[in-house]
PDB file of C-alpha atoms in Angstrom:
ATOM      1  CA  MET T   1     137.024 137.332 116.433  1.00 55.00           C
ATOM      2  CA  GLU T   2     134.058 139.375 115.230  1.00 57.00           C
ATOM      3  CA  ARG T   3     133.827 142.697 117.047  1.00 65.00           C
ATOM      4  CA  GLY T   4     131.041 145.220 117.006  1.00 77.00           C
ATOM      5  CA  PRO T   5     129.444 147.962 119.091  1.00 93.00           C
ATOM      6  CA  ALA T   6     129.814 148.221 122.851  1.00 95.00           C
ATOM      7  CA  LEU T   7     127.584 148.425 125.912  1.00 95.00           C
ATOM      8  CA  LEU T   8     128.175 151.649 127.838  1.00 96.00           C
ATOM      9  CA  CYS T   9     126.879 151.623 131.420  1.00 95.00           C
ATOM     10  CA  THR T  10     125.042 154.917 131.989  1.00 95.00           C
ATOM     11  CA  GLU T  11     123.384 154.143 135.359  1.00 93.00           C
ATOM     12  CA  GLY T  12     124.518 151.954 138.234  1.00 91.00           C
ATOM     13  CA  MET T  13     127.776 151.079 140.003  1.00 90.00           C
ATOM     14  CA  LEU T  14     129.514 150.429 136.647  1.00 93.00           C
ATOM     15  CA  ALA T  15     128.532 153.820 135.202  1.00 93.00           C
ATOM     16  CA  GLY T  16     131.084 154.997 132.641  1.00 93.00           C
ATOM     17  CA  GLN T  17     132.477 151.524 131.905  1.00 95.00           C
ATOM     18  CA  ARG T  18     132.405 150.278 128.328  1.00 95.00           C
ATOM     19  CA  PHE T  19     132.047 146.591 127.327  1.00 95.00           C
ATOM     20  CA  PRO T  20     132.776 145.733 123.661  1.00 94.00           C
ATOM     21  CA  VAL T  21     130.334 143.148 122.257  1.00 94.00           C
ATOM     22  CA  THR T  22     131.978 140.230 120.405  1.00 90.00           C
ATOM     23  CA  SER T  23     130.824 137.046 118.711  1.00 87.00           C
ATOM     24  CA  GLU T  24     131.872 135.150 121.853  1.00 88.00           C
ATOM     25  CA  GLY T  25     129.251 137.077 123.800  1.00 90.00           C
ATOM     26  CA  LEU T  26     129.050 138.933 127.099  1.00 93.00           C
ATOM     27  CA  ARG T  27     127.486 137.136 130.061  1.00 95.00           C
ATOM     28  CA  VAL T  28     125.644 139.443 132.453  1.00 95.00           C
ATOM     29  CA  GLY T  29     124.805 138.444 136.000  1.00 94.00           C
ATOM     30  CA  ARG T  30     125.587 138.407 139.706  1.00 94.00           C
ATOM     31  CA  ASP T  31     128.107 135.547 139.394  1.00 92.00           C
ATOM     32  CA  ALA T  32     131.706 136.782 139.515  1.00 91.00           C
ATOM     33  CA  GLY T  33     132.593 134.744 136.437  1.00 92.00           C
ATOM     34  CA  ASN T  34     130.418 136.869 134.143  1.00 94.00           C
ATOM     35  CA  GLU T  35     132.050 139.331 131.758  1.00 94.00           C
ATOM     36  CA  ILE T  36     129.663 141.985 133.131  1.00 95.00           C
ATOM     37  CA  HIS T  37     129.532 141.326 136.887  1.00 95.00           C
ATOM     38  CA  LEU T  38     126.651 143.157 138.595  1.00 94.00           C
ATOM     39  CA  ASP T  39     126.682 143.041 142.394  1.00 90.00           C
ATOM     40  CA  ASP T  40     122.948 143.649 142.552  1.00 89.00           C
ATOM     41  CA  ALA T  41     120.379 141.678 144.587  1.00 87.00           C
ATOM     42  CA  GLY T  42     117.837 142.124 141.779  1.00 88.00           C
ATOM     43  CA  VAL T  43     120.107 140.378 139.274  1.00 93.00           C
ATOM     44  CA  SER T  44     120.256 136.579 138.837  1.00 92.00           C
ATOM     45  CA  ARG T  45     123.567 134.700 138.883  1.00 92.00           C
ATOM     46  CA  GLN T  46     123.204 134.077 135.140  1.00 93.00           C
ATOM     47  CA  HIS T  47     120.877 136.881 134.099  1.00 93.00           C
ATOM     48  CA  ALA T  48     121.390 137.607 130.385  1.00 94.00           C
ATOM     49  CA  ARG T  49     123.743 137.301 127.448  1.00 94.00           C
ATOM     50  CA  VAL T  50     124.654 139.863 124.762  1.00 94.00           C
ATOM     51  CA  LEU T  51     126.434 138.758 121.608  1.00 90.00           C
ATOM     52  CA  LEU T  52     127.310 139.763 118.057  1.00 90.00           C
ATOM     53  CA  HIS T  53     125.898 137.497 115.342  1.00 86.00           C
ATOM     54  CA  ASN T  54     126.169 138.147 111.588  1.00 85.00           C
ATOM     55  CA  GLY T  55     126.845 141.823 112.197  1.00 86.00           C
ATOM     56  CA  ALA T  56     123.826 142.301 114.518  1.00 91.00           C
ATOM     57  CA  VAL T  57     123.793 142.638 118.318  1.00 94.00           C
ATOM     58  CA  TRP T  58     121.330 140.438 120.239  1.00 93.00           C
ATOM     59  CA  VAL T  59     120.359 140.237 123.903  1.00 94.00           C
ATOM     60  CA  GLN T  60     118.892 137.064 125.430  1.00 92.00           C
ATOM     61  CA  ASP T  61     117.278 136.489 128.808  1.00 91.00           C
ATOM     62  CA  ALA T  62     119.077 133.553 130.454  1.00 88.00           C
ATOM     63  CA  GLY T  63     116.034 132.595 132.533  1.00 86.00           C
ATOM     64  CA  SER T  64     116.405 135.442 135.027  1.00 89.00           C
ATOM     65  CA  ARG T  65     113.912 136.015 137.806  1.00 88.00           C
ATOM     66  CA  ASN T  66     113.339 139.747 137.220  1.00 90.00           C
ATOM     67  CA  GLY T  67     113.844 139.859 133.455  1.00 91.00           C
ATOM     68  CA  ILE T  68     115.540 142.310 131.087  1.00 94.00           C
ATOM     69  CA  PHE T  69     114.102 145.480 129.550  1.00 96.00           C
ATOM     70  CA  VAL T  70     114.918 147.209 126.254  1.00 95.00           C
ATOM     71  CA  ASN T  71     113.670 150.777 125.882  1.00 95.00           C
ATOM     72  CA  GLY T  72     111.218 150.217 128.737  1.00 92.00           C
ATOM     73  CA  GLU T  73     109.703 146.970 127.400  1.00 93.00           C
ATOM     74  CA  ARG T  74     110.381 143.552 128.898  1.00 93.00           C
ATOM     75  CA  VAL T  75     112.073 141.066 126.561  1.00 91.00           C
ATOM     76  CA  PRO T  76     110.550 137.590 127.094  1.00 87.00           C
ATOM     77  CA  ASP T  77     113.343 135.699 125.323  1.00 86.00           C
ATOM     78  CA  HIS T  78     115.667 137.563 122.932  1.00 89.00           C
ATOM     79  CA  LYS T  79     115.743 140.766 120.874  1.00 93.00           C
ATOM     80  CA  GLN T  80     117.987 142.479 118.354  1.00 94.00           C
ATOM     81  CA  LEU T  81     119.530 145.756 119.566  1.00 95.00           C
ATOM     82  CA  LYS T  82     120.374 148.825 117.547  1.00 95.00           C
ATOM     83  CA  ILE T  83     122.646 151.759 118.308  1.00 95.00           C
ATOM     84  CA  GLY T  84     121.091 153.962 120.976  1.00 95.00           C
ATOM     85  CA  ASP T  85     118.880 151.265 122.544  1.00 96.00           C
ATOM     86  CA  LYS T  86     118.736 151.202 126.358  1.00 96.00           C
ATOM     87  CA  LEU T  87     119.140 147.841 128.120  1.00 96.00           C
ATOM     88  CA  VAL T  88     118.095 147.684 131.801  1.00 95.00           C
ATOM     89  CA  VAL T  89     119.323 144.842 134.030  1.00 94.00           C
ATOM     90  CA  GLY T  90     118.370 145.270 137.679  1.00 91.00           C
ATOM     91  CA  ALA T  91     119.482 148.746 138.782  1.00 91.00           C
ATOM     92  CA  HIS T  92     121.884 149.147 135.848  1.00 94.00           C
ATOM     93  CA  THR T  93     121.233 150.781 132.483  1.00 96.00           C
ATOM     94  CA  PHE T  94     123.396 150.160 129.420  1.00 96.00           C
ATOM     95  CA  GLU T  95     123.342 151.960 126.079  1.00 96.00           C
ATOM     96  CA  LEU T  96     124.465 150.304 122.845  1.00 96.00           C
ATOM     97  CA  VAL T  97     127.057 152.639 121.339  1.00 95.00           C
ATOM     98  CA  PRO T  98     129.130 152.449 118.110  1.00 93.00           C
ATOM     99  CA  PRO T  99     132.563 150.758 118.124  1.00 86.00           C
ATOM    100  CA  ASP T 100     135.622 152.772 119.175  1.00 72.00           C
ATOM    101  CA  GLY T 101     136.631 155.105 116.402  1.00 51.00           C
ATOM    102  CA  ALA T 102     133.397 154.672 114.462  1.00 52.00           C
ATOM    103  CA  PRO T 103     131.641 157.947 113.685  1.00 49.00           C
ATOM    104  CA  ALA T 104     128.287 158.412 115.335  1.00 48.00           C
ATOM    105  CA  PRO T 105     125.370 158.505 112.891  1.00 51.00           C
ATOM    106  CA  ARG T 106     124.633 162.053 111.776  1.00 51.00           C
ATOM    107  CA  PRO T 107     121.253 163.420 110.826  1.00 47.00           C
ATOM    108  CA  ALA T 108     120.780 163.989 107.130  1.00 47.00           C
ATOM    109  CA  ALA T 109     121.573 167.510 106.022  1.00 49.00           C
ATOM    110  CA  PRO T 110     118.486 169.533 105.108  1.00 50.00           C
ATOM    111  CA  VAL T 111     117.894 169.806 101.420  1.00 48.00           C
ATOM    112  CA  ALA T 112     117.627 173.369 100.192  1.00 50.00           C
ATOM    113  CA  PRO T 113     114.371 174.055  98.348  1.00 49.00           C
ATOM    114  CA  ALA T 114     114.725 174.215  94.632  1.00 51.00           C
ATOM    115  CA  GLY T 115     114.719 177.709  93.279  1.00 52.00           C
ATOM    116  CA  PRO T 116     112.669 178.975  90.377  1.00 53.00           C
ATOM    117  CA  PRO T 117     113.762 177.793  86.948  1.00 49.00           C
ATOM    118  CA  PRO T 118     116.012 180.169  85.070  1.00 49.00           C
ATOM    119  CA  LYS T 119     114.481 182.551  82.664  1.00 53.00           C
ATOM    120  CA  GLY T 120     113.713 181.059  79.352  1.00 49.00           C
ATOM    121  CA  ALA T 121     113.647 177.450  80.661  1.00 46.00           C
ATOM    122  CA  PRO T 122     111.264 175.367  78.558  1.00 49.00           C
ATOM    123  CA  ARG T 123     108.711 174.421  81.271  1.00 50.00           C
ATOM    124  CA  TRP T 124     106.472 172.711  78.752  1.00 50.00           C
ATOM    125  CA  LYS T 125     108.984 169.825  78.457  1.00 55.00           C
ATOM    126  CA  VAL T 126     108.402 168.526  82.023  1.00 56.00           C
ATOM    127  CA  TRP T 127     104.705 167.698  82.171  1.00 61.00           C
ATOM    128  CA  PRO T 128     104.654 165.095  79.332  1.00 64.00           C
ATOM    129  CA  PHE T 129     107.080 162.922  81.308  1.00 64.00           C
ATOM    130  CA  VAL T 130     104.998 163.268  84.486  1.00 65.00           C
ATOM    131  CA  VAL T 131     101.850 162.257  82.635  1.00 65.00           C
ATOM    132  CA  ALA T 132     103.635 159.272  81.073  1.00 71.00           C
ATOM    133  CA  VAL T 133     104.900 158.054  84.467  1.00 69.00           C
ATOM    134  CA  LEU T 134     101.453 158.381  86.073  1.00 73.00           C
ATOM    135  CA  PHE T 135      99.874 156.528  83.177  1.00 71.00           C
ATOM    136  CA  ALA T 136     102.407 153.679  83.440  1.00 71.00           C
ATOM    137  CA  VAL T 137     101.931 153.360  87.225  1.00 65.00           C
ATOM    138  CA  GLY T 138      98.150 153.276  86.847  1.00 70.00           C
ATOM    139  CA  PHE T 139      98.348 150.681  84.079  1.00 67.00           C
ATOM    140  CA  ILE T 140     100.588 148.389  86.140  1.00 69.00           C
ATOM    141  CA  ALA T 141      98.295 148.768  89.173  1.00 62.00           C
ATOM    142  CA  CYS T 142      95.260 147.801  87.087  1.00 58.00           C
ATOM    143  CA  ILE T 143      97.036 144.692  85.810  1.00 57.00           C
ATOM    144  CA  GLY T 144      97.943 143.706  89.379  1.00 54.00           C
ATOM    145  CA  VAL T 145      94.332 144.105  90.576  1.00 47.00           C
ATOM    146  CA  LEU T 146      92.919 142.116  87.671  1.00 50.00           C
ATOM    147  CA  GLY T 147      95.523 139.391  88.124  1.00 48.00           C
ATOM    148  CA  SER T 148      94.695 139.009  91.811  1.00 44.00           C
ATOM    149  CA  ARG T 149      90.972 138.355  91.159  1.00 44.00           C
ATOM    150  CA  GLY T 150      89.586 134.894  90.751  1.00 42.00           C
ATOM    151  CA  ASP T 151      87.824 133.724  87.615  1.00 41.00           C
ATOM    152  CA  ASP T 152      84.328 133.752  89.143  1.00 41.00           C
ATOM    153  CA  GLY T 153      84.537 135.817  92.308  1.00 39.00           C
ATOM    154  CA  PRO T 154      85.810 139.009  93.906  1.00 40.00           C
ATOM    155  CA  ALA T 155      89.427 139.631  94.755  1.00 39.00           C
ATOM    156  CA  ALA T 156      90.666 137.495  97.631  1.00 38.00           C
ATOM    157  CA  ALA T 157      90.850 139.257 100.982  1.00 38.00           C
ATOM    158  CA  THR T 158      94.360 139.910 102.143  1.00 39.00           C
ATOM    159  CA  THR T 159      95.499 138.179 105.307  1.00 38.00           C
ATOM    160  CA  PRO T 160      97.062 140.470 107.900  1.00 39.00           C
ATOM    161  CA  ALA T 161     100.733 139.821 108.529  1.00 39.00           C
ATOM    162  CA  GLN T 162     101.443 137.823 111.639  1.00 36.00           C
ATOM    163  CA  PRO T 163     103.705 139.451 114.247  1.00 38.00           C
ATOM    164  CA  THR T 164     107.217 138.033 114.460  1.00 37.00           C
ATOM    165  CA  TYR T 165     109.954 138.160 117.020  1.00 35.00           C
ATOM    166  CA  SER T 166     113.322 139.505 116.144  1.00 35.00           C
ATOM    167  CA  LEU T 167     117.712 134.017 117.382  1.00 36.00           C
ATOM    168  CA  SER T 168     117.208 130.335 117.922  1.00 37.00           C
ATOM    169  CA  THR T 169     116.994 129.976 117.272  1.00 37.00           C
ATOM    170  CA  MET T 170     116.706 131.771 117.137  1.00 36.00           C
ATOM    171  CA  LEU T 171     119.918 133.120 116.496  1.00 38.00           C
ATOM    172  CA  GLU T 172     121.147 130.697 119.136  1.00 39.00           C
ATOM    173  CA  PRO T 173     122.924 127.683 117.635  1.00 40.00           C
ATOM    174  CA  GLY T 174     120.521 124.808 117.260  1.00 40.00           C
ATOM    175  CA  ALA T 175     117.372 126.932 117.442  1.00 40.00           C
ATOM    176  CA  ALA T 176     115.007 126.581 114.511  1.00 39.00           C
ATOM    177  CA  GLY T 177     111.475 127.472 113.556  1.00 39.00           C
ATOM    178  CA  PRO T 178     109.346 128.330 110.531  1.00 38.00           C
ATOM    179  CA  ALA T 179     109.939 131.910 109.542  1.00 37.00           C
ATOM    180  CA  SER T 180     109.597 134.310 106.662  1.00 38.00           C
ATOM    181  CA  ALA T 181     113.362 134.716 106.296  1.00 42.00           C
ATOM    182  CA  PRO T 182     116.400 132.564 107.146  1.00 39.00           C
ATOM    183  CA  GLY T 183     117.410 132.988 110.768  1.00 42.00           C
ATOM    184  CA  ALA T 184     114.164 134.700 111.781  1.00 43.00           C
ATOM    185  CA  PRO T 185     112.131 133.095 114.589  1.00 47.00           C
ATOM    186  CA  ALA T 186     108.617 131.785 114.147  1.00 44.00           C
ATOM    187  CA  PRO T 187     105.573 134.039 114.628  1.00 44.00           C
ATOM    188  CA  ALA T 188     104.208 134.116 118.145  1.00 44.00           C
ATOM    189  CA  GLY T 189     101.933 131.162 118.811  1.00 43.00           C
ATOM    190  CA  SER T 190     102.956 129.188 115.719  1.00 43.00           C
ATOM    191  CA  PRO T 191     104.461 125.697 116.109  1.00 44.00           C
ATOM    192  CA  SER T 192     108.157 125.006 115.800  1.00 48.00           C
ATOM    193  CA  VAL T 193     109.588 122.709 113.130  1.00 44.00           C
ATOM    194  CA  GLU T 194     109.760 119.856 115.645  1.00 48.00           C
ATOM    195  CA  GLN T 195     106.137 120.403 116.680  1.00 46.00           C
ATOM    196  CA  ALA T 196     104.943 120.556 113.072  1.00 43.00           C
ATOM    197  CA  LEU T 197     106.739 117.325 112.194  1.00 43.00           C
ATOM    198  CA  ALA T 198     105.347 115.690 115.324  1.00 46.00           C
ATOM    199  CA  VAL T 199     101.787 116.699 114.377  1.00 41.00           C
ATOM    200  CA  VAL T 200     102.252 115.319 110.853  1.00 39.00           C
ATOM    201  CA  ALA T 201     103.509 112.070 112.375  1.00 41.00           C
ATOM    202  CA  GLY T 202     100.409 111.867 114.562  1.00 42.00           C
ATOM    203  CA  ALA T 203     101.991 112.955 117.857  1.00 46.00           C
ATOM    204  CA  ASP T 204      99.817 114.483 120.551  1.00 50.00           C
ATOM    205  CA  PRO T 205     101.675 117.238 122.487  1.00 54.00           C
ATOM    206  CA  ALA T 206      99.150 117.025 125.332  1.00 57.00           C
ATOM    207  CA  SER T 207      99.712 113.300 125.748  1.00 56.00           C
ATOM    208  CA  ASP T 208     103.483 113.792 125.537  1.00 62.00           C
ATOM    209  CA  LEU T 209     103.280 116.279 128.398  1.00 66.00           C
ATOM    210  CA  ALA T 210     101.152 113.810 130.356  1.00 66.00           C
ATOM    211  CA  LYS T 211     104.015 111.292 130.163  1.00 72.00           C
ATOM    212  CA  VAL T 212     106.328 113.674 132.024  1.00 79.00           C
ATOM    213  CA  PRO T 213     106.810 112.596 135.664  1.00 82.00           C
ATOM    214  CA  ASP T 214     105.154 114.810 138.236  1.00 84.00           C
ATOM    215  CA  PRO T 215     107.450 117.402 139.835  1.00 84.00           C
ATOM    216  CA  PRO T 216     108.633 116.869 143.428  1.00 85.00           C
ATOM    217  CA  ALA T 217     106.010 117.772 145.999  1.00 85.00           C
ATOM    218  CA  GLY T 218     106.168 121.408 147.102  1.00 87.00           C
ATOM    219  CA  THR T 219     108.234 122.532 144.091  1.00 87.00           C
ATOM    220  CA  THR T 220     107.034 125.674 142.326  1.00 90.00           C
ATOM    221  CA  ALA T 221     107.127 126.371 138.604  1.00 86.00           C
ATOM    222  CA  ARG T 222     109.637 129.178 139.199  1.00 89.00           C
ATOM    223  CA  GLN T 223     112.000 126.829 141.071  1.00 89.00           C
ATOM    224  CA  LEU T 224     111.764 124.286 138.265  1.00 89.00           C
ATOM    225  CA  GLN T 225     112.622 126.977 135.709  1.00 87.00           C
ATOM    226  CA  ASP T 226     115.690 127.980 137.722  1.00 88.00           C
ATOM    227  CA  MET T 227     116.865 124.357 137.961  1.00 88.00           C
ATOM    228  CA  ALA T 228     116.221 123.842 134.256  1.00 84.00           C
ATOM    229  CA  SER T 229     118.253 126.950 133.404  1.00 85.00           C
ATOM    230  CA  LEU T 230     121.215 125.669 135.437  1.00 85.00           C
ATOM    231  CA  ASN T 231     121.023 122.233 133.790  1.00 80.00           C
ATOM    232  CA  TYR T 232     120.797 123.842 130.350  1.00 85.00           C
ATOM    233  CA  ASP T 233     123.896 125.959 131.029  1.00 83.00           C
ATOM    234  CA  SER T 234     125.699 122.798 132.218  1.00 77.00           C
ATOM    235  CA  GLY T 235     124.816 120.908 129.026  1.00 78.00           C
ATOM    236  CA  ARG T 236     122.321 118.540 130.687  1.00 82.00           C
ATOM    237  CA  LEU T 237     119.690 119.076 128.007  1.00 83.00           C
ATOM    238  CA  ALA T 238     117.480 116.073 128.798  1.00 81.00           C
ATOM    239  CA  ASP T 239     117.181 117.073 132.479  1.00 85.00           C
ATOM    240  CA  ALA T 240     116.501 120.691 131.510  1.00 85.00           C
ATOM    241  CA  ARG T 241     113.721 119.659 129.120  1.00 85.00           C
ATOM    242  CA  ILE T 242     111.974 117.523 131.761  1.00 87.00           C
ATOM    243  CA  GLN T 243     112.115 120.350 134.310  1.00 88.00           C
ATOM    244  CA  TYR T 244     110.693 122.887 131.845  1.00 88.00           C
ATOM    245  CA  GLN T 245     107.928 120.387 131.015  1.00 89.00           C
ATOM    246  CA  GLN T 246     107.201 119.930 134.723  1.00 87.00           C
ATOM    247  CA  ALA T 247     107.067 123.703 135.150  1.00 88.00           C
ATOM    248  CA  LEU T 248     104.619 123.850 132.237  1.00 88.00           C
ATOM    249  CA  LYS T 249     102.425 121.236 133.909  1.00 86.00           C
ATOM    250  CA  LEU T 250     102.271 123.401 137.036  1.00 89.00           C
ATOM    251  CA  ASP T 251     101.819 126.640 135.074  1.00 88.00           C
ATOM    252  CA  PRO T 252     100.193 126.064 131.643  1.00 88.00           C
ATOM    253  CA  ALA T 253     100.496 129.812 130.913  1.00 87.00           C
ATOM    254  CA  CYS T 254     104.318 129.692 131.062  1.00 88.00           C
ATOM    255  CA  GLU T 255     105.186 130.821 127.525  1.00 86.00           C
ATOM    256  CA  ILE T 256     108.928 130.929 128.225  1.00 87.00           C
ATOM    257  CA  CYS T 257     108.710 127.221 129.151  1.00 88.00           C
ATOM    258  CA  ARG T 258     107.238 126.419 125.739  1.00 87.00           C
ATOM    259  CA  VAL T 259     109.952 128.415 123.974  1.00 88.00           C
ATOM    260  CA  ARG T 260     112.734 126.720 125.935  1.00 89.00           C
ATOM    261  CA  ILE T 261     111.235 123.221 125.439  1.00 88.00           C
ATOM    262  CA  ASP T 262     111.119 123.734 121.664  1.00 86.00           C
ATOM    263  CA  ARG T 263     114.693 125.002 121.631  1.00 88.00           C
ATOM    264  CA  ILE T 264     116.009 122.134 123.775  1.00 88.00           C
ATOM    265  CA  GLN T 265     114.198 119.544 121.655  1.00 83.00           C
ATOM    266  CA  GLY T 266     115.890 120.953 118.562  1.00 86.00           C
ATOM    267  CA  GLU T 267     119.291 120.918 120.244  1.00 88.00           C
ATOM    268  CA  LEU T 268     118.728 117.385 121.540  1.00 84.00           C
ATOM    269  CA  ALA T 269     117.777 116.156 118.076  1.00 87.00           C
ATOM    270  CA  ALA T 270     120.942 117.699 116.621  1.00 88.00           C
ATOM    271  CA  LYS T 271     123.076 116.236 119.420  1.00 88.00           C
ATOM    272  CA  VAL T 272     121.536 112.774 118.998  1.00 87.00           C
ATOM    273  CA  GLN T 273     122.190 112.817 115.250  1.00 92.00           C
ATOM    274  CA  ALA T 274     125.781 114.042 115.696  1.00 90.00           C
ATOM    275  CA  THR T 275     126.493 111.382 118.336  1.00 90.00           C
ATOM    276  CA  PHE T 276     124.989 108.636 116.167  1.00 91.00           C
ATOM    277  CA  ASP T 277     127.108 109.762 113.198  1.00 91.00           C
ATOM    278  CA  ALA T 278     130.223 109.728 115.395  1.00 91.00           C
ATOM    279  CA  GLY T 279     129.416 106.124 116.320  1.00 89.00           C
ATOM    280  CA  MET T 280     129.116 105.214 112.629  1.00 92.00           C
ATOM    281  CA  ARG T 281     132.522 106.736 111.883  1.00 92.00           C
ATOM    282  CA  ALA T 282     134.089 104.843 114.785  1.00 89.00           C
ATOM    283  CA  TYR T 283     132.447 101.596 113.657  1.00 90.00           C
ATOM    284  CA  ASP T 284     133.718 102.029 110.094  1.00 91.00           C
ATOM    285  CA  ALA T 285     137.208 102.578 111.525  1.00 90.00           C
ATOM    286  CA  ARG T 286     136.784  99.353 113.583  1.00 88.00           C
ATOM    287  CA  GLN T 287     136.980 101.349 116.797  1.00 90.00           C
ATOM    288  CA  PHE T 288     134.172  99.305 118.317  1.00 86.00           C
ATOM    289  CA  SER T 289     134.522 100.478 121.918  1.00 88.00           C
ATOM    290  CA  GLN T 290     134.109 104.100 120.817  1.00 89.00           C
ATOM    291  CA  ALA T 291     131.121 103.177 118.642  1.00 89.00           C
ATOM    292  CA  ILE T 292     129.490 101.343 121.565  1.00 92.00           C
ATOM    293  CA  SER T 293     130.016 104.349 123.837  1.00 89.00           C
ATOM    294  CA  ALA T 294     128.511 106.735 121.253  1.00 89.00           C
ATOM    295  CA  TRP T 295     125.395 104.609 120.661  1.00 88.00           C
ATOM    296  CA  GLU T 296     124.865 104.081 124.387  1.00 89.00           C
ATOM    297  CA  THR T 297     124.867 107.874 124.699  1.00 88.00           C
ATOM    298  CA  VAL T 298     122.227 108.067 121.943  1.00 87.00           C
ATOM    299  CA  LEU T 299     120.010 105.660 123.917  1.00 88.00           C
ATOM    300  CA  MET T 300     120.448 107.853 126.992  1.00 83.00           C
ATOM    301  CA  LEU T 301     119.533 111.022 125.067  1.00 82.00           C
ATOM    302  CA  ALA T 302     116.635 109.360 123.197  1.00 82.00           C
ATOM    303  CA  PRO T 303     115.199 106.809 125.679  1.00 82.00           C
ATOM    304  CA  ASP T 304     111.759 106.585 124.043  1.00 80.00           C
ATOM    305  CA  PRO T 305     111.500 103.212 122.201  1.00 85.00           C
ATOM    306  CA  ALA T 306     109.142 104.886 119.700  1.00 84.00           C
ATOM    307  CA  ASP T 307     111.910 107.273 118.658  1.00 84.00           C
ATOM    308  CA  PRO T 308     113.453 106.106 115.331  1.00 87.00           C
ATOM    309  CA  MET T 309     116.915 107.104 116.561  1.00 87.00           C
ATOM    310  CA  ASN T 310     116.439 104.859 119.588  1.00 89.00           C
ATOM    311  CA  ALA T 311     115.722 101.883 117.330  1.00 90.00           C
ATOM    312  CA  ARG T 312     118.659 102.647 115.029  1.00 91.00           C
ATOM    313  CA  ALA T 313     121.018 102.993 117.979  1.00 90.00           C
ATOM    314  CA  LYS T 314     119.884  99.638 119.440  1.00 92.00           C
ATOM    315  CA  GLU T 315     120.472  97.852 116.121  1.00 91.00           C
ATOM    316  CA  SER T 316     123.869  99.490 115.635  1.00 92.00           C
ATOM    317  CA  LEU T 317     124.844  98.811 119.238  1.00 89.00           C
ATOM    318  CA  ALA T 318     124.092  95.095 118.820  1.00 91.00           C
ATOM    319  CA  ARG T 319     126.276  94.928 115.691  1.00 90.00           C
ATOM    320  CA  ALA T 320     129.126  96.765 117.404  1.00 90.00           C
ATOM    321  CA  ARG T 321     129.045  94.451 120.425  1.00 90.00           C
ATOM    322  CA  GLU T 322     129.071  91.369 118.168  1.00 89.00           C
ATOM    323  CA  ALA T 323     131.986  92.798 116.201  1.00 89.00           C
ATOM    324  CA  ALA T 324     133.897  93.614 119.390  1.00 88.00           C
ATOM    325  CA  ALA T 325     133.308  90.089 120.761  1.00 86.00           C
ATOM    326  CA  GLY T 326     134.479  88.477 117.488  1.00 81.00           C
ATOM    327  CA  ARG T 327     137.858  90.220 117.428  1.00 63.00           C
TER     328      ARG T 327
END
């Protein structure tokens, strides 16, 4: 089991307690089943999660009501932590500290200024090398500028770098998005992979949202988010997606709803594909009842007749039922 730094509680009822962060993760919340149980009215039952992934420590908001804060700034979804960062959950403050036995980082020792050269040192031998280096750097820079210019116009204006988050995906399993490096989430406001593919295929996100059934009368967007979070934790992804979409219909400015919808759609797509493949393996092994069960689950997870997986599951299901009847 991958082990890493620890969370040291510095303020609150758990002050002085140390919680090692592992790849299995630490659940933080008011529920007694959490690894870090906080008996605090300002903390949700399932408030946050801290885990070690590929040598880095991440914290994720689990859909809490009052949010989580790192170094005084609220974290809307997830963020990578470094040694010394302060995590605030309700009335409790935690500091990320090095693992037991690991030496704390030390400041670099000051470098003593170089003394005068010894008598008789041939100073004239230094400046030719400096001039040569400066000449080479300038030459390379000129080549780069000339190469970046067009044939008939001025050099192209540089585009400012887009801001990026620190998961999904997602660091979370199943999360995905276009990014500048593997594992890095998409820039804020940019579409996810699923959204981009849907746009290429001619899908209209606004019309998709319009197909979502209206939420129950009197239900608020916050209540829908809480219900969606519970369904997501219980593995009921389809129900969680609908409730986040209903919350988005009530509150179009709900950015966390958009993030969670994208993540759930990616996880649903992966689950549908895995379930369909399991049905194919069962069918090839002539285990027709198992294949039928798997493809019925695919139809439940992908009920839209326009979904290609829905059509494939229907065709496969018909073959499996014929094969089972002909035994």
